[in-house]
Amino acid sequence: MDEDAADSPTVAVFRPDDERIENATERLESLGAEPVPDPMLAVEPTDATPRTDADYVVLTSKTGVELVADAGWEPGDATVCAIGPATADRLRTAGYAVDLVPEEYTSSGLVAALEGQVDGARVEVARSDHGSPVLLEGLEAAGAYLHETILYRLVRPEGSGRSAELAAEGELDGLCFTSSLTVEHFLEAAADRGLEERARDGLADAVVGVIGEPTAETAREHGLEVDLVASEATFERLATETVDAASANGE
């Protein structure tokens, strides 16, 4: 291994096994890291579509947008809300108008943006089966008549877990957890290999980076020490800050 490769932090990433893992890998490489792509999420569509009689429709992921677009869903007169810029961009690419994107790209940020508008309104939330309860609870507390449509289920792909093996061997410098489910699936993959205790020990010497507070809470509930929460809930920011911290650890 050359000196530059030896100095590059080894960072695991758990995006779904599509262009997102490819883009994440390229991003980590551009930051000078040695990426370990280990998809921990696979999409199983339910073939459901959002209601068409809502006053507000909330989409929380690019995957959800792709599924509703493929199904030919139309929002009618609803105010279309995206949880963040990536979801908003995919909506626009699919030909939908985007009426609202919160300043903070999280469930709580979206609740804060909508809570003064939805009292008595019909709000449709279309997302995966592992969405944060924060969004539903917050909108209900704001007085919305809420309906949730599960567009897809998120499962752990067969063969995932290379990162758990590397963690158990002490060969990971950083990890980028992008959802609560990636934390749970990482630990499941480690347990399936009989490596959970060793993988946990390996994480103690690595930088554990998470994309937002809900993911951080899940990690802590599972006994992991979180080293950083991305200053903005985007993968780009998470990757940059995790690589920076892992590089500093190695100096």
Short mmCIF file of C-alpha atoms in Angstrom, two decimals:
data_model
loop_
_atom_site.label_atom_id
_atom_site.label_comp_id
_atom_site.label_asym_id
_atom_site.label_seq_id
_atom_site.Cartn_x
_atom_site.Cartn_y
_atom_site.Cartn_z
CA MET A 1 0.00 0.00 0.00
CA ASP A 2 1.39 3.43 -0.87
CA GLU A 3 1.84 6.15 1.74
CA ASP A 4 -1.20 8.17 0.57
CA ALA A 5 -3.47 5.11 0.82
CA ALA A 6 -2.09 4.31 4.27
CA ASP A 7 -2.90 7.83 5.42
CA SER A 8 -6.46 7.73 4.05
CA PRO A 9 -9.11 7.04 6.70
CA THR A 10 -11.21 3.95 6.02
CA VAL A 11 -14.86 5.00 6.25
CA ALA A 12 -17.94 2.77 5.98
CA VAL A 13 -21.13 4.00 4.35
CA PHE A 14 -24.52 2.31 4.38
CA ARG A 15 -26.62 3.89 1.62
CA PRO A 16 -29.11 1.79 -0.42
CA ASP A 17 -27.60 -0.36 -3.16
CA ASP A 18 -28.29 1.97 -6.08
CA GLU A 19 -26.89 5.27 -7.32
CA ARG A 20 -26.89 6.52 -3.73
CA ILE A 21 -24.17 4.10 -2.62
CA GLU A 22 -22.23 4.94 -5.78
CA ASN A 23 -22.54 8.68 -5.16
CA ALA A 24 -21.62 8.25 -1.51
CA THR A 25 -18.54 6.23 -2.43
CA GLU A 26 -17.45 8.89 -4.91
CA ARG A 27 -18.01 11.59 -2.32
CA LEU A 28 -15.85 9.82 0.26
CA GLU A 29 -13.11 9.26 -2.32
CA SER A 30 -13.19 12.96 -3.23
CA LEU A 31 -12.59 13.76 0.44
CA GLY A 32 -9.49 11.57 0.54
CA ALA A 33 -11.08 8.61 2.33
CA GLU A 34 -10.94 4.92 1.52
CA PRO A 35 -14.66 4.07 1.29
CA VAL A 36 -16.23 0.83 2.45
CA PRO A 37 -19.62 0.70 0.69
CA ASP A 38 -21.85 -1.70 2.62
CA PRO A 39 -25.51 -1.28 1.62
CA MET A 40 -27.70 -1.84 4.66
CA LEU A 41 -31.01 -0.95 3.04
CA ALA A 42 -33.01 -2.49 0.21
CA VAL A 43 -36.36 -1.19 -1.01
CA GLU A 44 -39.48 -3.38 -1.23
CA PRO A 45 -42.31 -1.33 -2.82
CA THR A 46 -45.82 -1.80 -1.45
CA ASP A 47 -47.50 -0.48 -4.64
CA ALA A 48 -49.53 1.92 -2.49
CA THR A 49 -50.01 5.53 -3.60
CA PRO A 50 -50.77 8.67 -1.55
CA ARG A 51 -54.29 9.95 -1.16
CA THR A 52 -55.40 12.58 -3.64
CA ASP A 53 -57.79 14.52 -1.39
CA ALA A 54 -55.26 15.98 1.06
CA ASP A 55 -54.53 19.64 1.70
CA TYR A 56 -50.84 18.88 2.29
CA VAL A 57 -48.73 15.99 1.03
CA VAL A 58 -45.36 15.24 2.65
CA LEU A 59 -42.67 13.24 0.82
CA THR A 60 -39.62 12.27 2.84
CA SER A 61 -37.25 10.56 0.39
CA LYS A 62 -36.12 10.35 -3.21
CA THR A 63 -37.20 6.70 -3.26
CA GLY A 64 -40.73 7.68 -2.32
CA VAL A 65 -40.81 10.31 -5.06
CA GLU A 66 -39.65 7.79 -7.66
CA LEU A 67 -42.35 5.32 -6.64
CA VAL A 68 -45.21 7.82 -6.76
CA ALA A 69 -43.97 9.24 -10.06
CA ASP A 70 -43.76 5.78 -11.60
CA ALA A 71 -47.32 5.11 -10.41
CA GLY A 72 -48.56 8.29 -12.09
CA TRP A 73 -49.75 9.86 -8.84
CA GLU A 74 -50.93 13.48 -9.00
CA PRO A 75 -51.12 15.76 -5.93
CA GLY A 76 -54.09 17.76 -7.20
CA ASP A 77 -54.39 21.05 -5.31
CA ALA A 78 -52.35 19.85 -2.34
CA THR A 79 -49.39 21.79 -0.97
CA VAL A 80 -46.41 19.52 -1.70
CA CYS A 81 -43.78 19.39 1.05
CA ALA A 82 -40.32 17.83 0.82
CA ILE A 83 -38.26 17.05 3.91
CA GLY A 84 -35.04 18.28 2.31
CA PRO A 85 -33.37 19.50 -0.88
CA ALA A 86 -32.56 16.06 -2.29
CA THR A 87 -36.22 15.02 -2.09
CA ALA A 88 -37.28 18.40 -3.47
CA ASP A 89 -34.89 18.09 -6.42
CA ARG A 90 -36.21 14.64 -7.27
CA LEU A 91 -39.79 15.95 -7.10
CA ARG A 92 -38.97 18.75 -9.54
CA THR A 93 -37.14 16.35 -11.86
CA ALA A 94 -40.27 14.19 -11.89
CA GLY A 95 -42.37 17.20 -12.85
CA TYR A 96 -43.92 18.08 -9.50
CA ALA A 97 -44.07 21.56 -8.01
CA VAL A 98 -42.52 21.84 -4.55
CA ASP A 99 -44.25 24.28 -2.24
CA LEU A 100 -42.33 23.85 1.00
CA VAL A 101 -38.88 22.68 2.15
CA PRO A 102 -38.07 23.28 5.83
CA GLU A 103 -34.97 25.19 6.87
CA GLU A 104 -33.92 22.19 8.98
CA TYR A 105 -33.98 18.99 6.92
CA THR A 106 -35.45 16.72 9.58
CA SER A 107 -38.85 15.53 10.77
CA SER A 108 -38.82 18.08 13.58
CA GLY A 109 -37.79 20.78 11.11
CA LEU A 110 -40.75 19.94 8.88
CA VAL A 111 -43.11 19.96 11.85
CA ALA A 112 -41.81 23.41 12.81
CA ALA A 113 -42.41 24.67 9.27
CA LEU A 114 -45.97 23.32 9.12
CA GLU A 115 -47.32 23.57 12.65
CA GLY A 116 -48.78 27.02 12.16
CA GLN A 117 -50.56 26.02 8.94
CA VAL A 118 -52.12 22.58 9.39
CA ASP A 119 -54.65 22.98 12.20
CA GLY A 120 -57.77 21.31 10.78
CA ALA A 121 -56.06 20.44 7.49
CA ARG A 122 -55.82 16.99 5.90
CA VAL A 123 -52.17 15.98 5.78
CA GLU A 124 -50.92 12.96 3.85
CA VAL A 125 -47.48 11.59 4.80
CA ALA A 126 -46.06 9.18 2.20
CA ARG A 127 -42.88 7.36 3.19
CA SER A 128 -41.21 4.10 4.20
CA ASP A 129 -42.30 1.75 6.96
CA HIS A 130 -39.46 3.02 9.16
CA GLY A 131 -40.29 6.73 9.26
CA SER A 132 -39.66 8.64 12.46
CA PRO A 133 -42.69 8.98 14.78
CA VAL A 134 -41.60 12.59 15.37
CA LEU A 135 -43.27 13.72 12.15
CA LEU A 136 -46.64 12.09 12.78
CA GLU A 137 -46.78 13.05 16.44
CA GLY A 138 -45.79 16.64 15.71
CA LEU A 139 -48.35 17.12 12.96
CA GLU A 140 -51.10 15.55 15.04
CA ALA A 141 -50.20 17.85 17.94
CA ALA A 142 -50.49 20.78 15.51
CA GLY A 143 -54.10 19.81 14.81
CA ALA A 144 -53.74 18.05 11.47
CA TYR A 145 -56.05 15.28 10.29
CA LEU A 146 -53.27 12.87 9.48
CA HIS A 147 -53.03 9.91 7.13
CA GLU A 148 -49.88 7.87 6.46
CA THR A 149 -49.26 5.83 3.32
CA ILE A 150 -46.44 3.29 3.39
CA LEU A 151 -44.85 3.43 -0.05
CA TYR A 152 -42.10 0.91 0.60
CA ARG A 153 -40.48 -1.28 3.20
CA LEU A 154 -36.79 -1.14 4.05
CA VAL A 155 -35.04 -4.46 4.59
CA ARG A 156 -31.42 -5.52 5.09
CA PRO A 157 -29.88 -6.88 1.88
CA GLU A 158 -28.45 -10.38 1.81
CA GLY A 159 -24.70 -10.35 2.14
CA SER A 160 -24.43 -7.03 3.94
CA GLY A 161 -21.95 -6.79 6.80
CA ARG A 162 -18.46 -6.35 5.37
CA SER A 163 -18.15 -3.23 7.52
CA ALA A 164 -18.96 -5.22 10.65
CA GLU A 165 -16.11 -7.61 9.85
CA LEU A 166 -13.71 -4.70 9.37
CA ALA A 167 -14.90 -3.07 12.60
CA ALA A 168 -14.29 -6.32 14.46
CA GLU A 169 -10.75 -6.37 13.06
CA GLY A 170 -10.16 -2.76 14.13
CA GLU A 171 -9.80 -1.64 10.52
CA LEU A 172 -12.47 1.07 10.35
CA ASP A 173 -11.60 4.70 11.06
CA GLY A 174 -15.11 6.08 10.57
CA LEU A 175 -18.74 5.18 9.87
CA CYS A 176 -21.49 7.27 8.28
CA PHE A 177 -24.89 6.22 9.64
CA THR A 178 -27.64 7.84 7.57
CA SER A 179 -30.72 6.55 9.41
CA SER A 180 -31.75 4.68 12.53
CA LEU A 181 -32.28 1.58 10.43
CA THR A 182 -28.68 1.58 9.20
CA VAL A 183 -27.57 1.43 12.84
CA GLU A 184 -29.89 -1.48 13.59
CA HIS A 185 -28.96 -3.36 10.43
CA PHE A 186 -25.23 -2.90 11.05
CA LEU A 187 -25.59 -4.48 14.48
CA GLU A 188 -27.80 -7.26 13.08
CA ALA A 189 -25.20 -8.03 10.41
CA ALA A 190 -22.49 -8.17 13.07
CA ALA A 191 -24.62 -10.46 15.25
CA ASP A 192 -25.38 -12.77 12.32
CA ARG A 193 -21.62 -13.23 11.90
CA GLY A 194 -21.02 -13.79 15.61
CA LEU A 195 -19.01 -10.56 15.69
CA GLU A 196 -21.23 -8.10 17.52
CA GLU A 197 -19.09 -7.72 20.66
CA ARG A 198 -15.88 -7.37 18.66
CA ALA A 199 -17.51 -4.96 16.20
CA ARG A 200 -18.72 -2.80 19.08
CA ASP A 201 -15.19 -2.77 20.49
CA GLY A 202 -13.90 -1.72 17.08
CA LEU A 203 -16.33 1.22 16.95
CA ALA A 204 -14.88 2.54 20.19
CA ASP A 205 -11.74 3.49 18.29
CA ALA A 206 -13.55 4.78 15.18
CA VAL A 207 -15.47 8.00 14.49
CA VAL A 208 -19.18 7.21 14.62
CA GLY A 209 -20.93 9.88 12.55
CA VAL A 210 -24.71 10.15 12.22
CA ILE A 211 -26.92 12.30 10.01
CA GLY A 212 -29.29 13.69 12.65
CA GLU A 213 -30.56 13.48 16.21
CA PRO A 214 -33.07 10.63 15.63
CA THR A 215 -30.23 8.46 14.30
CA ALA A 216 -28.02 9.55 17.18
CA GLU A 217 -30.72 8.60 19.67
CA THR A 218 -31.08 5.15 18.12
CA ALA A 219 -27.31 4.60 18.20
CA ARG A 220 -27.14 5.57 21.86
CA GLU A 221 -30.13 3.36 22.71
CA HIS A 222 -28.16 0.48 21.22
CA GLY A 223 -25.13 1.30 23.33
CA LEU A 224 -23.00 3.03 20.70
CA GLU A 225 -21.05 6.18 21.46
CA VAL A 226 -21.84 8.88 18.89
CA ASP A 227 -18.86 11.07 18.06
CA LEU A 228 -20.59 13.57 15.81
CA VAL A 229 -23.99 14.58 14.51
CA ALA A 230 -23.74 16.25 11.11
CA SER A 231 -24.15 20.01 11.34
CA GLU A 232 -26.64 19.77 8.46
CA ALA A 233 -28.79 16.71 7.76
CA THR A 234 -27.24 15.87 4.38
CA PHE A 235 -24.91 13.05 3.41
CA GLU A 236 -22.41 15.54 1.99
CA ARG A 237 -22.04 17.26 5.36
CA LEU A 238 -21.99 13.97 7.26
CA ALA A 239 -19.27 12.59 4.99
CA THR A 240 -17.12 15.72 5.20
CA GLU A 241 -17.28 15.97 8.98
CA THR A 242 -16.74 12.24 9.55
CA VAL A 243 -13.70 12.14 7.25
CA ASP A 244 -12.28 15.27 8.87
CA ALA A 245 -12.68 13.78 12.35
CA ALA A 246 -11.27 10.40 11.30
CA SER A 247 -8.27 12.07 9.66
CA ALA A 248 -7.63 14.10 12.81
CA ASN A 249 -7.79 10.92 14.90
CA GLY A 250 -5.12 9.35 12.76
CA GLU A 251 -2.64 12.19 13.10
#
